[in-house]
mmCIF file of C-alpha atoms in Angstrom:
data_model
loop_
_atom_site.group_PDB
_atom_site.id
_atom_site.type_symbol
_atom_site.label_atom_id
_atom_site.label_comp_id
_atom_site.label_asym_id
_atom_site.label_seq_id
_atom_site.Cartn_x
_atom_site.Cartn_y
_atom_site.Cartn_z
ATOM 1 C CA UNK A 349 97.209 0.727 -41.028
ATOM 2 C CA UNK A 350 97.696 1.578 -44.647
ATOM 3 C CA UNK A 351 94.881 2.808 -46.833
ATOM 4 C CA UNK A 352 94.512 4.075 -50.389
ATOM 5 C CA UNK A 353 91.445 6.065 -51.406
ATOM 6 C CA UNK A 354 90.434 6.726 -54.975
ATOM 7 C CA UNK A 355 87.262 8.704 -54.494
ATOM 8 C CA UNK A 356 86.372 8.877 -58.183
ATOM 9 C CA UNK A 357 84.654 5.654 -59.137
ATOM 10 C CA UNK A 358 84.096 6.566 -62.790
ATOM 11 C CA UNK A 359 85.080 9.497 -64.952
ATOM 12 C CA UNK A 360 83.864 10.164 -68.448
ATOM 13 C CA UNK A 361 85.570 12.660 -70.764
ATOM 14 C CA UNK A 362 85.614 13.509 -74.434
ATOM 15 C CA UNK A 363 88.761 12.863 -76.401
ATOM 16 C CA UNK A 364 91.420 15.592 -76.106
ATOM 17 C CA UNK A 365 90.178 16.712 -72.707
ATOM 18 C CA UNK A 366 92.600 16.687 -69.793
ATOM 19 C CA UNK A 367 91.653 14.497 -66.848
ATOM 20 C CA UNK A 368 93.047 14.077 -63.340
ATOM 21 C CA UNK A 369 92.659 10.935 -61.289
ATOM 22 C CA UNK A 370 92.918 11.465 -57.548
ATOM 23 C CA UNK A 371 94.704 9.247 -55.054
ATOM 24 C CA UNK A 372 94.922 9.876 -51.313
ATOM 25 C CA UNK A 373 96.855 7.543 -49.045
ATOM 26 C CA UNK A 374 97.333 6.902 -45.351
ATOM 27 C CA UNK A 375 100.386 5.310 -43.798
ATOM 28 C CA UNK A 376 102.448 5.519 -40.626
ATOM 29 C CA UNK A 377 105.568 4.384 -42.451
ATOM 30 C CA UNK A 378 108.285 6.960 -42.849
ATOM 31 C CA UNK A 379 109.479 5.272 -46.025
ATOM 32 C CA UNK A 380 106.936 4.112 -48.542
ATOM 33 C CA UNK A 381 106.349 3.722 -52.246
ATOM 34 C CA UNK A 382 103.425 4.745 -54.401
ATOM 35 C CA UNK A 383 102.433 3.211 -57.713
ATOM 36 C CA UNK A 384 99.940 3.653 -60.522
ATOM 37 C CA UNK A 385 98.757 0.706 -62.612
ATOM 38 C CA UNK A 386 96.490 0.614 -65.651
ATOM 39 C CA UNK A 387 93.981 -2.154 -66.401
ATOM 40 C CA UNK A 388 92.628 -1.841 -69.962
ATOM 41 C CA UNK A 389 89.459 -3.651 -71.035
ATOM 42 C CA UNK A 390 91.532 -6.706 -71.940
ATOM 43 C CA UNK A 391 92.125 -7.220 -68.225
ATOM 44 C CA UNK A 392 95.889 -7.264 -67.773
ATOM 45 C CA UNK A 393 97.556 -4.987 -65.228
ATOM 46 C CA UNK A 394 100.239 -2.661 -66.509
ATOM 47 C CA UNK A 395 102.687 -0.732 -64.361
ATOM 48 C CA UNK A 396 102.838 3.024 -65.055
ATOM 49 C CA UNK A 397 104.970 4.672 -62.378
ATOM 50 C CA UNK A 398 106.632 4.290 -58.985
ATOM 51 C CA UNK A 399 107.384 7.155 -56.603
ATOM 52 C CA UNK A 400 109.429 6.921 -53.384
ATOM 53 C CA UNK A 401 108.320 8.852 -50.307
ATOM 54 C CA UNK A 402 111.617 10.711 -50.123
ATOM 55 C CA UNK A 403 111.362 12.007 -53.679
ATOM 56 C CA UNK A 404 108.618 14.573 -54.161
ATOM 57 C CA UNK A 405 109.595 15.558 -57.658
ATOM 58 C CA UNK A 406 106.716 15.501 -60.061
ATOM 59 C CA UNK A 407 107.130 13.440 -63.175
ATOM 60 C CA UNK A 408 106.003 13.766 -66.757
ATOM 61 C CA UNK A 409 106.018 10.999 -69.323
ATOM 62 C CA UNK A 410 104.512 12.040 -72.616
ATOM 63 C CA UNK A 411 100.846 12.822 -71.994
ATOM 64 C CA UNK A 412 101.017 11.443 -68.462
ATOM 65 C CA UNK A 413 102.062 13.399 -65.397
ATOM 66 C CA UNK A 414 102.038 12.700 -61.696
ATOM 67 C CA UNK A 415 101.797 15.146 -58.800
ATOM 68 C CA UNK A 416 103.090 13.799 -55.471
ATOM 69 C CA UNK A 417 102.399 15.939 -52.386
ATOM 70 C CA UNK A 418 103.353 14.514 -49.000
ATOM 71 C CA UNK A 419 101.721 17.458 -47.203
ATOM 72 C CA UNK A 420 98.305 16.348 -48.426
ATOM 73 C CA UNK A 421 99.140 12.618 -48.775
ATOM 74 C CA UNK A 422 98.151 12.685 -52.398
ATOM 75 C CA UNK A 423 99.573 11.184 -55.562
ATOM 76 C CA UNK A 424 97.406 12.404 -58.432
ATOM 77 C CA UNK A 425 97.649 11.314 -62.057
ATOM 78 C CA UNK A 426 96.856 13.607 -64.992
ATOM 79 C CA UNK A 427 96.342 12.582 -68.585
ATOM 80 C CA UNK A 428 96.684 15.466 -71.012
ATOM 81 C CA UNK A 429 94.774 15.417 -74.301
ATOM 82 C CA UNK A 430 93.113 12.110 -73.495
ATOM 83 C CA UNK A 431 92.634 9.482 -76.178
ATOM 84 C CA UNK A 432 90.195 6.612 -76.571
ATOM 85 C CA UNK A 433 93.040 4.174 -75.844
ATOM 86 C CA UNK A 434 93.322 5.696 -72.362
ATOM 87 C CA UNK A 435 89.977 4.120 -71.459
ATOM 88 C CA UNK A 436 90.793 1.754 -68.610
ATOM 89 C CA UNK A 437 90.629 1.255 -64.879
ATOM 90 C CA UNK A 438 93.487 2.965 -63.085
ATOM 91 C CA UNK A 439 94.712 1.802 -59.702
ATOM 92 C CA UNK A 440 96.818 3.658 -57.181
ATOM 93 C CA UNK A 441 98.820 1.452 -54.783
ATOM 94 C CA UNK A 442 101.000 1.846 -51.678
ATOM 95 C CA UNK A 443 103.865 -0.266 -50.286
ATOM 96 C CA UNK A 444 105.313 0.431 -46.846
ATOM 97 C CA UNK A 445 108.781 -0.377 -45.647
ATOM 98 C CA UNK A 446 107.842 -0.904 -42.021
ATOM 99 C CA UNK A 447 104.713 -2.995 -42.406
ATOM 100 C CA UNK A 448 106.425 -6.296 -42.005
ATOM 101 C CA UNK A 449 107.682 -6.856 -45.464
ATOM 102 C CA UNK A 450 106.440 -6.754 -48.971
ATOM 103 C CA UNK A 451 102.783 -5.740 -48.876
ATOM 104 C CA UNK A 452 101.072 -3.605 -51.459
ATOM 105 C CA UNK A 453 97.672 -2.098 -50.805
ATOM 106 C CA UNK A 454 95.558 -1.023 -53.781
ATOM 107 C CA UNK A 455 92.832 1.559 -54.057
ATOM 108 C CA UNK A 456 89.444 0.585 -55.450
ATOM 109 C CA UNK A 457 90.317 2.010 -58.852
ATOM 110 C CA UNK A 458 88.927 4.723 -61.109
ATOM 111 C CA UNK A 459 87.282 3.689 -64.354
ATOM 112 C CA UNK A 460 88.022 6.200 -67.102
ATOM 113 C CA UNK A 461 85.870 6.392 -70.217
ATOM 114 C CA UNK A 462 87.229 8.475 -73.080
ATOM 115 C CA UNK A 463 84.663 9.076 -75.797
ATOM 116 C CA UNK A 464 85.616 9.854 -79.382
ATOM 117 C CA UNK B 838 110.743 -14.716 -71.050
ATOM 118 C CA UNK B 839 107.166 -15.823 -70.470
ATOM 119 C CA UNK B 840 106.887 -13.476 -67.478
ATOM 120 C CA UNK B 841 104.189 -14.488 -65.003
ATOM 121 C CA UNK B 842 101.925 -17.310 -66.125
ATOM 122 C CA UNK B 843 98.712 -18.487 -64.506
ATOM 123 C CA UNK B 844 96.625 -21.559 -65.100
ATOM 124 C CA UNK B 845 93.799 -22.120 -65.621
ATOM 125 C CA UNK B 846 92.352 -18.989 -67.216
ATOM 126 C CA UNK B 847 88.791 -19.943 -66.304
ATOM 127 C CA UNK B 848 87.398 -22.347 -63.727
ATOM 128 C CA UNK B 849 83.962 -23.251 -62.436
ATOM 129 C CA UNK B 850 83.709 -25.068 -59.114
ATOM 130 C CA UNK B 851 80.900 -26.341 -56.975
ATOM 131 C CA UNK B 852 80.683 -25.316 -53.351
ATOM 132 C CA UNK B 853 82.964 -27.483 -51.252
ATOM 133 C CA UNK B 854 85.298 -28.526 -54.045
ATOM 134 C CA UNK B 855 89.001 -27.893 -53.780
ATOM 135 C CA UNK B 856 91.445 -26.724 -56.383
ATOM 136 C CA UNK B 857 94.841 -25.152 -56.904
ATOM 137 C CA UNK B 858 95.509 -22.062 -58.975
ATOM 138 C CA UNK B 859 98.960 -22.256 -60.490
ATOM 139 C CA UNK B 860 101.379 -19.362 -60.810
ATOM 140 C CA UNK B 861 104.888 -19.424 -62.207
ATOM 141 C CA UNK B 862 107.443 -16.772 -63.100
ATOM 142 C CA UNK B 863 110.683 -17.105 -65.017
ATOM 143 C CA UNK B 864 112.283 -13.812 -64.020
ATOM 144 C CA UNK B 865 113.964 -15.098 -60.848
ATOM 145 C CA UNK B 866 111.904 -12.674 -58.765
ATOM 146 C CA UNK B 867 112.031 -13.133 -55.008
ATOM 147 C CA UNK B 868 108.679 -11.567 -54.219
ATOM 148 C CA UNK B 869 105.387 -13.133 -55.270
ATOM 149 C CA UNK B 870 101.814 -12.307 -54.321
ATOM 150 C CA UNK B 871 98.252 -13.396 -54.879
ATOM 151 C CA UNK B 872 95.423 -10.881 -55.227
ATOM 152 C CA UNK B 873 91.731 -11.156 -55.818
ATOM 153 C CA UNK B 874 89.821 -8.531 -57.755
ATOM 154 C CA UNK B 875 86.161 -7.943 -57.059
ATOM 155 C CA UNK B 876 83.997 -5.204 -58.608
ATOM 156 C CA UNK B 877 84.437 -1.876 -56.832
ATOM 157 C CA UNK B 878 87.063 -3.206 -54.429
ATOM 158 C CA UNK B 879 90.296 -2.992 -56.332
ATOM 159 C CA UNK B 880 92.845 -5.710 -55.731
ATOM 160 C CA UNK B 881 93.070 -7.247 -52.292
ATOM 161 C CA UNK B 882 96.152 -9.099 -51.154
ATOM 162 C CA UNK B 883 95.532 -12.723 -50.173
ATOM 163 C CA UNK B 884 99.014 -14.093 -49.440
ATOM 164 C CA UNK B 885 102.521 -13.125 -50.357
ATOM 165 C CA UNK B 886 106.013 -14.567 -50.276
ATOM 166 C CA UNK B 887 109.380 -12.857 -49.939
ATOM 167 C CA UNK B 888 111.325 -15.931 -51.008
ATOM 168 C CA UNK B 889 111.283 -19.702 -51.263
ATOM 169 C CA UNK B 890 110.005 -21.209 -48.035
ATOM 170 C CA UNK B 891 108.649 -17.903 -46.696
ATOM 171 C CA UNK B 892 104.992 -16.901 -46.927
ATOM 172 C CA UNK B 893 102.722 -14.557 -45.029
ATOM 173 C CA UNK B 894 99.103 -13.482 -44.935
ATOM 174 C CA UNK B 895 97.688 -10.464 -46.667
ATOM 175 C CA UNK B 896 94.385 -8.663 -46.174
ATOM 176 C CA UNK B 897 92.009 -11.537 -47.006
ATOM 177 C CA UNK B 898 93.754 -14.876 -46.313
ATOM 178 C CA UNK B 899 90.835 -16.907 -44.970
ATOM 179 C CA UNK B 900 89.932 -19.887 -47.119
ATOM 180 C CA UNK B 901 93.250 -19.901 -48.994
ATOM 181 C CA UNK B 902 96.573 -21.654 -48.486
ATOM 182 C CA UNK B 903 99.895 -21.077 -50.198
ATOM 183 C CA UNK B 904 103.356 -22.565 -50.233
ATOM 184 C CA UNK B 905 106.574 -21.571 -51.951
ATOM 185 C CA UNK B 906 108.909 -24.485 -52.427
ATOM 186 C CA UNK B 907 110.774 -22.925 -55.356
ATOM 187 C CA UNK B 908 111.528 -19.384 -56.486
ATOM 188 C CA UNK B 909 109.513 -19.933 -59.651
ATOM 189 C CA UNK B 910 106.210 -21.311 -58.362
ATOM 190 C CA UNK B 911 103.604 -19.948 -55.977
ATOM 191 C CA UNK B 912 100.374 -21.988 -56.056
ATOM 192 C CA UNK B 913 97.190 -20.858 -54.342
ATOM 193 C CA UNK B 914 94.970 -23.557 -52.849
ATOM 194 C CA UNK B 915 91.278 -23.329 -52.142
ATOM 195 C CA UNK B 916 90.508 -26.147 -49.720
ATOM 196 C CA UNK B 917 86.701 -25.911 -49.744
ATOM 197 C CA UNK B 918 85.385 -23.425 -52.278
ATOM 198 C CA UNK B 919 82.591 -21.035 -51.323
ATOM 199 C CA UNK B 920 80.503 -18.713 -53.533
ATOM 200 C CA UNK B 921 82.205 -15.754 -51.803
ATOM 201 C CA UNK B 922 85.427 -16.838 -53.488
ATOM 202 C CA UNK B 923 84.016 -16.106 -56.925
ATOM 203 C CA UNK B 924 86.481 -13.560 -58.227
ATOM 204 C CA UNK B 925 89.336 -12.855 -60.615
ATOM 205 C CA UNK B 926 92.664 -13.942 -59.161
ATOM 206 C CA UNK B 927 95.937 -12.346 -60.104
ATOM 207 C CA UNK B 928 99.412 -13.550 -59.306
ATOM 208 C CA UNK B 929 102.264 -11.042 -59.308
ATOM 209 C CA UNK B 930 106.002 -11.046 -58.862
ATOM 210 C CA UNK B 931 108.603 -8.402 -58.147
ATOM 211 C CA UNK B 932 112.358 -8.206 -57.957
ATOM 212 C CA UNK B 933 114.260 -7.302 -54.848
ATOM 213 C CA UNK B 934 116.480 -4.254 -54.558
ATOM 214 C CA UNK B 935 116.881 -1.747 -51.761
ATOM 215 C CA UNK B 936 113.522 -0.348 -52.904
ATOM 216 C CA UNK B 937 110.081 -1.796 -53.360
ATOM 217 C CA UNK B 938 109.682 -2.208 -57.071
ATOM 218 C CA UNK B 939 106.785 -2.555 -59.425
ATOM 219 C CA UNK B 940 104.957 -5.833 -59.722
ATOM 220 C CA UNK B 941 104.572 -7.905 -62.855
ATOM 221 C CA UNK B 942 101.142 -9.462 -63.083
ATOM 222 C CA UNK B 943 99.900 -12.646 -64.654
ATOM 223 C CA UNK B 944 96.860 -12.613 -66.959
ATOM 224 C CA UNK B 945 94.475 -13.686 -64.195
ATOM 225 C CA UNK B 946 92.212 -16.635 -63.436
ATOM 226 C CA UNK B 947 88.457 -16.105 -63.468
ATOM 227 C CA UNK B 948 86.909 -18.395 -60.859
ATOM 228 C CA UNK B 949 83.204 -19.019 -60.400
ATOM 229 C CA UNK B 950 81.941 -20.996 -57.424
ATOM 230 C CA UNK B 951 78.369 -22.233 -57.737
#
């Protein structure tokens, strides 16, 4: 069975601090995909990144970076120099190739508060 | 492109009533899914479809029916609403390549069952 664990329910930081959101996954699939989505207070869900299981390169996009480690089944998300606009709920998600088709399992989410 | 649209945005039902949540996408995406979002539980997959005429159950399918007669539309039916179905419902679509790609989400429907 697939599972995504985001152990941090809420995180509160002061603007300009760096913050890391943890994501640990479980899957028996040999090929799988990991995602991060952002849900700002307005409620929509916004795609941030996709990572394939066969590509362990870390990625940086502006203030955002992602650290994928298959050895620890983790796909952590770091925001550098956080800003108030980063306040949102962030979801980690997992899709498996061998689980019978297109199924995406989401973690419970981490609510990030960035205070000015 | 309108993307993924959902109607209605808000709905209040009484226990036992039925209704259909509408979802449409204009991106010619093959994959479509329905999720419900409850506090502290993330998004849970209700049903999904990999193409017109093909649907399957997700994590929490009980109490919900779906059909996919066209590529564009993927309605979610509640046959007899229960208070436990009070939630925010999101429809999503994704395009097919050799990889699993990101999903595009609709704005959500907030459903309250009294």
